Short mmCIF file of C-alpha atoms in Angstrom, two decimals:
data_model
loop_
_atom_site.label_atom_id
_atom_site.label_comp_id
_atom_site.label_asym_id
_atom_site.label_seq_id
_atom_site.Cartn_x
_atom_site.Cartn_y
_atom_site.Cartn_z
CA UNK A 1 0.00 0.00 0.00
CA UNK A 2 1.08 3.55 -0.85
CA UNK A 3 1.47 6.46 1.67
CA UNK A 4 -1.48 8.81 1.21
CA UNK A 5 0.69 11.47 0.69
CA UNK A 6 2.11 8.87 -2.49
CA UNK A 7 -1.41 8.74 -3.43
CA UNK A 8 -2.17 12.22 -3.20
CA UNK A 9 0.61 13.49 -5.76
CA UNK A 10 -0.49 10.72 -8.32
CA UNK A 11 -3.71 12.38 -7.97
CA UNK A 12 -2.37 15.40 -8.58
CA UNK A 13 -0.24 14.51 -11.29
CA UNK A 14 -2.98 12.94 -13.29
CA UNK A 15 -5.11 15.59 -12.43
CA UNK A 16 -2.35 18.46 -13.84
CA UNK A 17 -1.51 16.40 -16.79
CA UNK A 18 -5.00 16.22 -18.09
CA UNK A 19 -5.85 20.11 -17.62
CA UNK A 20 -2.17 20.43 -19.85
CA UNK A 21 -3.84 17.63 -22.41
CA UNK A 22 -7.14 19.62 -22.72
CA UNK A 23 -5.08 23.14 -22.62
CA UNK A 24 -2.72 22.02 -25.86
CA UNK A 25 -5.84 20.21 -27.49
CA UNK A 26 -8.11 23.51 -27.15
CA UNK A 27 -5.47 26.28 -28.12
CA UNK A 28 -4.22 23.36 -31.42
CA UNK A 29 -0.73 22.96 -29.89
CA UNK A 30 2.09 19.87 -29.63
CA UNK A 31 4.94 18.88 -27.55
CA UNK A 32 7.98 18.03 -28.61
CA UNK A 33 10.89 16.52 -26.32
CA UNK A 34 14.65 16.43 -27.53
CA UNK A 35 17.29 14.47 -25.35
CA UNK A 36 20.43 16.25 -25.81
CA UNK A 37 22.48 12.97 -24.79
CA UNK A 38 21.14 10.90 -28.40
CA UNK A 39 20.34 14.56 -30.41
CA UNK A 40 16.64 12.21 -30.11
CA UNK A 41 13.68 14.17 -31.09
CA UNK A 42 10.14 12.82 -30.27
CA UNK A 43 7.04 14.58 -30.80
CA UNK A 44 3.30 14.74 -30.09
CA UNK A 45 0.35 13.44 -32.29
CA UNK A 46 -0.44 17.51 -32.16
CA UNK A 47 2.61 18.36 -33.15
CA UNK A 48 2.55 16.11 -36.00
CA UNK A 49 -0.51 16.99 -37.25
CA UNK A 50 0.10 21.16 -37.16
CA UNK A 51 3.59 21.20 -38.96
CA UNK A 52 3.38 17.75 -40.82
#
């Protein structure tokens, strides 16, 4: 079993990252993520979509 405090920031967490999901999706925005370490880039479905 988890702390409730554990429990509590999952909660949060899920809670912040679908307000940023709905946020991107209503102003038509993607993410993007580069890791320096590989020169990796990954992006969104969003992202995709906007700039092909």
């Amino acid at each position: 079993m988890l702390p409730p405090d554990t429990i509590d920031a999952v909660a949060a967490l899920r809670e912040s990252e679908e307000r940023l999901r709905l946020a991107l999706a209503s102003a038509a925005m993607g993410t993007w993520r580069w890791d320096v370490r590989t020169d990796i880039n990954t992006r969104d479905a969003s992202f995709n979509r906007i700039l092909g």
